[in-house]
PDB file of C-alpha atoms and ligand atoms in Angstrom:
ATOM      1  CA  UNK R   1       0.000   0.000   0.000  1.00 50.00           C
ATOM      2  CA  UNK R   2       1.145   3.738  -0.729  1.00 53.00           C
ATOM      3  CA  UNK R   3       2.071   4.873   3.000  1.00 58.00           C
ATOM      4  CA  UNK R   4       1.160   8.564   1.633  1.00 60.00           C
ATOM      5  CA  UNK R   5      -2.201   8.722  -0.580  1.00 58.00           C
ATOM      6  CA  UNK R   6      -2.463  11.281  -2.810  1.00 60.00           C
ATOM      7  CA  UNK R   7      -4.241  14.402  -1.573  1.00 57.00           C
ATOM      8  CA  UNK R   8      -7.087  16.283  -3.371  1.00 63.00           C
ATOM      9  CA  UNK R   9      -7.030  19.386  -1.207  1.00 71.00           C
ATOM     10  CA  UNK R  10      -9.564  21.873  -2.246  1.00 83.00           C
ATOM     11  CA  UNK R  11      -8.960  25.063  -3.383  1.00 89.00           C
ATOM     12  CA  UNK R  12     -10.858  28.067  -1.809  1.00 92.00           C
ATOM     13  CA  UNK R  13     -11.118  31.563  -3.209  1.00 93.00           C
ATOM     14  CA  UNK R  14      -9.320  34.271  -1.145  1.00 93.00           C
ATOM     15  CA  UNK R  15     -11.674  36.633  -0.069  1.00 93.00           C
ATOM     16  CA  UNK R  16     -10.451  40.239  -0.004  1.00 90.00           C
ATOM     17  CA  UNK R  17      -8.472  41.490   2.724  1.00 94.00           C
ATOM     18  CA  UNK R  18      -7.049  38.263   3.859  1.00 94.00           C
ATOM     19  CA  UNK R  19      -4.132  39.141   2.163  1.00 94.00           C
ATOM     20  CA  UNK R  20      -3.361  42.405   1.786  1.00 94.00           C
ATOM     21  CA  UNK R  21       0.097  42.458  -0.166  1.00 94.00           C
ATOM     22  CA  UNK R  22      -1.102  40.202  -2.663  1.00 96.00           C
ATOM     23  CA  UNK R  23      -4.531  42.076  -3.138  1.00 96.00           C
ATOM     24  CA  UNK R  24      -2.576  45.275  -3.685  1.00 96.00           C
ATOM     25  CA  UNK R  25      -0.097  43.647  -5.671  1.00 97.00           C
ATOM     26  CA  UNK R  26      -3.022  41.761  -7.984  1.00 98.00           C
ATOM     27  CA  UNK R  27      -4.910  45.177  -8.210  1.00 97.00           C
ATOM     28  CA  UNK R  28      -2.031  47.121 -10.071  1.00 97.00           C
ATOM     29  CA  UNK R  29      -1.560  43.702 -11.955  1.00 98.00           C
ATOM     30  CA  UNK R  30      -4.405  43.509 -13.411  1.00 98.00           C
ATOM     31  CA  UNK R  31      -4.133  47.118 -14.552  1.00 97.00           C
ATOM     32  CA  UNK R  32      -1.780  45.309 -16.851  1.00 97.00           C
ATOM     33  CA  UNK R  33      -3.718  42.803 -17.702  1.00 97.00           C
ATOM     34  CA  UNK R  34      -7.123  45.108 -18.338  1.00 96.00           C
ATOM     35  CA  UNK R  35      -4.691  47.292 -20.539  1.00 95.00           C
ATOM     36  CA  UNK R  36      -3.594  44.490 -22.519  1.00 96.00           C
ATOM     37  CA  UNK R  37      -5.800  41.581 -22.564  1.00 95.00           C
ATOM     38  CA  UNK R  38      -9.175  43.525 -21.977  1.00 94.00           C
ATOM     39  CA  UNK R  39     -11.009  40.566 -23.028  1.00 95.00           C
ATOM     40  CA  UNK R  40      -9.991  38.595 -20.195  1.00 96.00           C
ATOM     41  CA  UNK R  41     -11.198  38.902 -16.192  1.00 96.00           C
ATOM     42  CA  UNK R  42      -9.246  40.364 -13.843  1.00 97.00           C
ATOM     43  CA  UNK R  43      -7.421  37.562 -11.904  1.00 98.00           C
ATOM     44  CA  UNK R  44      -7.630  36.561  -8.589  1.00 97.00           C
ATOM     45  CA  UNK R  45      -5.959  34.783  -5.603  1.00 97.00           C
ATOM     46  CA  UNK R  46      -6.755  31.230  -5.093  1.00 96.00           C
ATOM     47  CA  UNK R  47      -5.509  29.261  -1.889  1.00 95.00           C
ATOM     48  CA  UNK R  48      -4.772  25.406  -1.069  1.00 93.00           C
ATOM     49  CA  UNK R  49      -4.200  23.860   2.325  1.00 90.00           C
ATOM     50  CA  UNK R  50      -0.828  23.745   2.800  1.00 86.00           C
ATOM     51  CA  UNK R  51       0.247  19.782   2.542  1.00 82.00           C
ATOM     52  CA  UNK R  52       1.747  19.329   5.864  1.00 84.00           C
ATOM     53  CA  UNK R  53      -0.826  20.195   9.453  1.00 83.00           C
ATOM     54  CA  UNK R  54       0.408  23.641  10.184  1.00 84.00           C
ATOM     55  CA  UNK R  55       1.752  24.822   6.811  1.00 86.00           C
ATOM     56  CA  UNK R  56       0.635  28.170   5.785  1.00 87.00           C
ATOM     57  CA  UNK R  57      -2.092  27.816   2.703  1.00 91.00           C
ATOM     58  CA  UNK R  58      -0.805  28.058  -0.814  1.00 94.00           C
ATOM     59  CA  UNK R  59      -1.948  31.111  -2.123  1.00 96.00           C
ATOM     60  CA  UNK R  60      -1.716  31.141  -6.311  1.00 97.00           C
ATOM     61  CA  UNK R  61      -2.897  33.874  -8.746  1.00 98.00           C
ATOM     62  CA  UNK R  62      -5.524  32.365 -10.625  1.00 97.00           C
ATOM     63  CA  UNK R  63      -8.373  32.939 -13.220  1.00 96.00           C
ATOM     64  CA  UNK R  64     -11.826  33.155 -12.142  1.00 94.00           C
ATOM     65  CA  UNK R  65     -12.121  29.827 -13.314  1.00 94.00           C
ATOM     66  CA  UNK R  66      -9.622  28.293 -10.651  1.00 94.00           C
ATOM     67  CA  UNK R  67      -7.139  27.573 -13.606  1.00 95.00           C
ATOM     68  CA  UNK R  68      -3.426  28.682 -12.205  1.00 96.00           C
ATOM     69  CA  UNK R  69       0.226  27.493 -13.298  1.00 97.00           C
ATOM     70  CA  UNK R  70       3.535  28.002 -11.750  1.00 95.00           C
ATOM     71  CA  UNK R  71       4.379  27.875  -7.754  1.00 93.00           C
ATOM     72  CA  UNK R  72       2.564  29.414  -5.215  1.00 95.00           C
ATOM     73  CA  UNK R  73       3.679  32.883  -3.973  1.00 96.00           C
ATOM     74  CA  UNK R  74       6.281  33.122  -1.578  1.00 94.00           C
ATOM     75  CA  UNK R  75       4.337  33.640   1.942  1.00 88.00           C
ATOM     76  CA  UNK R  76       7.592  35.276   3.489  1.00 88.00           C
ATOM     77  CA  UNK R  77       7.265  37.477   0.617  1.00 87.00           C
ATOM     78  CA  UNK R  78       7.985  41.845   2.090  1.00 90.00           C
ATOM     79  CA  UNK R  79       5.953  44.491   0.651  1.00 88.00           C
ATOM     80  CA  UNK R  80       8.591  45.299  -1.846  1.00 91.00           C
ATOM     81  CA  UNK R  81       8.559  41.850  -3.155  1.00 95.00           C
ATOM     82  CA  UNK R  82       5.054  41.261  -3.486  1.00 97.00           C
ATOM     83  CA  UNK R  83       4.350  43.084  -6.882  1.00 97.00           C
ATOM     84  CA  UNK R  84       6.913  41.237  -8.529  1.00 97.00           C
ATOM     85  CA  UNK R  85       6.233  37.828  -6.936  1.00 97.00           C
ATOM     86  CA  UNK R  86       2.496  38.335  -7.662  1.00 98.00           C
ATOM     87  CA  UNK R  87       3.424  40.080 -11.399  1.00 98.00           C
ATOM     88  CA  UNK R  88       5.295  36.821 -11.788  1.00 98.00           C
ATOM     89  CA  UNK R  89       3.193  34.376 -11.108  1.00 98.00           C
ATOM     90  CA  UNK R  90       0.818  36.373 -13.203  1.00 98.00           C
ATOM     91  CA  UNK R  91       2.212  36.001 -16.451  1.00 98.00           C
ATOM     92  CA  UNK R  92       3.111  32.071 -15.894  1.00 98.00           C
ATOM     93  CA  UNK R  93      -0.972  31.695 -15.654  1.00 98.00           C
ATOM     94  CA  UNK R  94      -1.787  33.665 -18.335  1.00 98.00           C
ATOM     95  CA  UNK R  95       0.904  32.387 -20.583  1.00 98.00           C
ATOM     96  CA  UNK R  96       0.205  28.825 -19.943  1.00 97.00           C
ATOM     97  CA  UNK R  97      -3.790  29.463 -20.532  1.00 96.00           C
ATOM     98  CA  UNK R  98      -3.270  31.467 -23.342  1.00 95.00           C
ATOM     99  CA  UNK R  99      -0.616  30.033 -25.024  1.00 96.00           C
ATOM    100  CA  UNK R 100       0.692  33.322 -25.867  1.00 96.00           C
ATOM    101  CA  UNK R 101       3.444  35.651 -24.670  1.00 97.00           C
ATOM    102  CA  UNK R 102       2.291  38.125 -22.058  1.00 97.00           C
ATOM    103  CA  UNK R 103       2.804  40.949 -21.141  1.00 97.00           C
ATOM    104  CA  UNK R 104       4.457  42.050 -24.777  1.00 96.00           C
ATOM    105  CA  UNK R 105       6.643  44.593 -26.120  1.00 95.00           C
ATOM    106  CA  UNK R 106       4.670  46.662 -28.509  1.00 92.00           C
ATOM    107  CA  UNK R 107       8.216  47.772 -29.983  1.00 92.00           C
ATOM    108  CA  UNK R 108       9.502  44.693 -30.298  1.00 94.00           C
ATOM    109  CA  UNK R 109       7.155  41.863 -30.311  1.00 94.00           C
ATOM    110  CA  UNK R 110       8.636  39.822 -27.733  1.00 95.00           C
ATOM    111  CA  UNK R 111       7.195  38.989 -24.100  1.00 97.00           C
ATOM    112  CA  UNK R 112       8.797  40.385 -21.360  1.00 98.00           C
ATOM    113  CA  UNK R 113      10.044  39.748 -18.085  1.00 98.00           C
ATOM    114  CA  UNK R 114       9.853  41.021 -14.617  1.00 98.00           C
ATOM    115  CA  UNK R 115      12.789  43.083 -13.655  1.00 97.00           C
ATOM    116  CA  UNK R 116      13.735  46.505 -11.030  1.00 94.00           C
ATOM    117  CA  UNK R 117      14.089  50.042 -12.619  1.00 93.00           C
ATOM    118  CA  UNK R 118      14.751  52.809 -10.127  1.00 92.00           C
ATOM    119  CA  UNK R 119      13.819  50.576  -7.540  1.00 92.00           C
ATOM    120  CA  UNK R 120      10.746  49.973  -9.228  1.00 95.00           C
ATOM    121  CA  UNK R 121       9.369  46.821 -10.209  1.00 97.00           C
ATOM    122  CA  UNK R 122       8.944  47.283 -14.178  1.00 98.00           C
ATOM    123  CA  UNK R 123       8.706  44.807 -17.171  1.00 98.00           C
ATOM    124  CA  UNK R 124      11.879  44.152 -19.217  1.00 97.00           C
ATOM    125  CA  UNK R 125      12.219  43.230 -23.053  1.00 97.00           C
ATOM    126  CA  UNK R 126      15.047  41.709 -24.482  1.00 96.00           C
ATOM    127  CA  UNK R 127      15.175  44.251 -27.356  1.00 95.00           C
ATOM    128  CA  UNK R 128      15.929  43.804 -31.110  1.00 91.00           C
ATOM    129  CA  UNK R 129      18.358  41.639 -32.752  1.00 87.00           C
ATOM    130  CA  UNK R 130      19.610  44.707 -34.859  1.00 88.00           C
ATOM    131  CA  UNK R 131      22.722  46.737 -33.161  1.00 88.00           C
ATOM    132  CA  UNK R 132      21.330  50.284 -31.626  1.00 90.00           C
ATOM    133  CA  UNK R 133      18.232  47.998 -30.327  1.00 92.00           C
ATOM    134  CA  UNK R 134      19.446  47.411 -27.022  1.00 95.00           C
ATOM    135  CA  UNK R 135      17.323  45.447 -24.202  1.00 96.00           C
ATOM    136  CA  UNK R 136      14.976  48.570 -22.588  1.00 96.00           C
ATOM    137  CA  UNK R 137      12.572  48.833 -19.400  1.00 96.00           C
ATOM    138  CA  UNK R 138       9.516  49.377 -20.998  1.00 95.00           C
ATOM    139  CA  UNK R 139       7.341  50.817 -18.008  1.00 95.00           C
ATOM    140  CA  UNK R 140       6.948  49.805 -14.393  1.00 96.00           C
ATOM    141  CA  UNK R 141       4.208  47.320 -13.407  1.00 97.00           C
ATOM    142  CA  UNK R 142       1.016  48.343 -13.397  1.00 97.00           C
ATOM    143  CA  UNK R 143       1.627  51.497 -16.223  1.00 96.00           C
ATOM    144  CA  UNK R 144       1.306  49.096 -19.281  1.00 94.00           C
ATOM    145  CA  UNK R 145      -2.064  51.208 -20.652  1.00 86.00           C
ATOM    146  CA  UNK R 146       0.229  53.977 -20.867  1.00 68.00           C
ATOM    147  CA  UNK R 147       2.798  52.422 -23.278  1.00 61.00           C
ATOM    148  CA  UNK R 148      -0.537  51.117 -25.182  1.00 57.00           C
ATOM    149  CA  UNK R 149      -1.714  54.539 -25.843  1.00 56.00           C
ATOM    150  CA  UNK R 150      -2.179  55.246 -29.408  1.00 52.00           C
ATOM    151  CA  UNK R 151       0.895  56.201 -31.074  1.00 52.00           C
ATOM    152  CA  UNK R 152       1.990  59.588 -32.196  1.00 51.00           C
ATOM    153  CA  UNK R 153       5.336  58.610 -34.257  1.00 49.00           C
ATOM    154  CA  UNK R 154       5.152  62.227 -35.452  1.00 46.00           C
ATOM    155  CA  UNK R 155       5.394  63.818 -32.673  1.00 45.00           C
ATOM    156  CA  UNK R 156       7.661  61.597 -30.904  1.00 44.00           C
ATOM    157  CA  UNK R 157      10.068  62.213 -33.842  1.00 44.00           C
ATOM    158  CA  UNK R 158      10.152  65.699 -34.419  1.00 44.00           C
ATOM    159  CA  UNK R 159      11.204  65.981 -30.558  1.00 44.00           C
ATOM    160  CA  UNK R 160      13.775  63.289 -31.210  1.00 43.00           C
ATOM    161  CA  UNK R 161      15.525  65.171 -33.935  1.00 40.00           C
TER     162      UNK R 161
HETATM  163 ZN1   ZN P 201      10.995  45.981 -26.511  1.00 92.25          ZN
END
């Protein structure tokens, strides 16, 4: 016989305020997410017994569906790391449900990757393969609708020049 039978825990839906770093981390998240994918739900936390008696719960950031992928969030996480712990976590759900990059560079194309500008937790791209196309922070977490604006090349090359 297996000495340890495999657990089904249930998952329960965080309710608000049980976890206040994450829910302020999710909230400027999902600005991200509304910005870019506006089609899709804002996500939310999900939680699983922890497997041992006494763990902490396994908090993941989930769709309203309960669909999630990637590890829980780190529960000794500080209030600086939460947005990019929670930003992370983020983008492995919605890549693995979508089967698309996300978030993405609308210069380049390419998904990017969680990364610190200023102190600022901010979303990296790798850049273009051309020289003079260097890797670039393209905004800081949570500030993705403003890099989605409608272009203006014009303008924006007249003050290069
Ligand atoms: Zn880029």
């Amino acid at each position: 016989m297996h000495p340890h039978p495999v657990r089904q825990p249930e998952p329960r839906f965080v309710a608000e305020g049980e976890f206040p770093l994450w829910d302020e981390a999710l909230a400027v998240v999902n600005r991200d997410l509304a910005a870019t994918l506006p089609e899709q739900r804002p996500l939310c936390l999900i939680a699983y017994p922890g497997w041992e008696e006494g763990e902490d719960e396994h908090v993941h950031v989930a769709f309203e569906s309960g669909y999630f992928h990637g590890n829980a969030l780190p529960p000794e996480a500080t209030a600086a790391g939460a947005l990019p712990a929670v930003a992370e976590a983020a983008q492995e759900t919605v890549v693995e449900f979508l089967w698309q990059a996300w978030p993405v560079c609308t210069l380049h194309g390419l998904g990017m990757h969680v990364s610190e500008d200023a102190g600022r937790p901010s979303w990296w791209c790798a850049g273009g393969s051309r020289p003079g196309d260097p890797a670039h922070v393209r905004t800081a977490i949570g500030e993705l609708t403003t890099a989605h604006r409608p272009h203006r090349p014009n303008r924006k090359r007249r003050k290069k020049r």
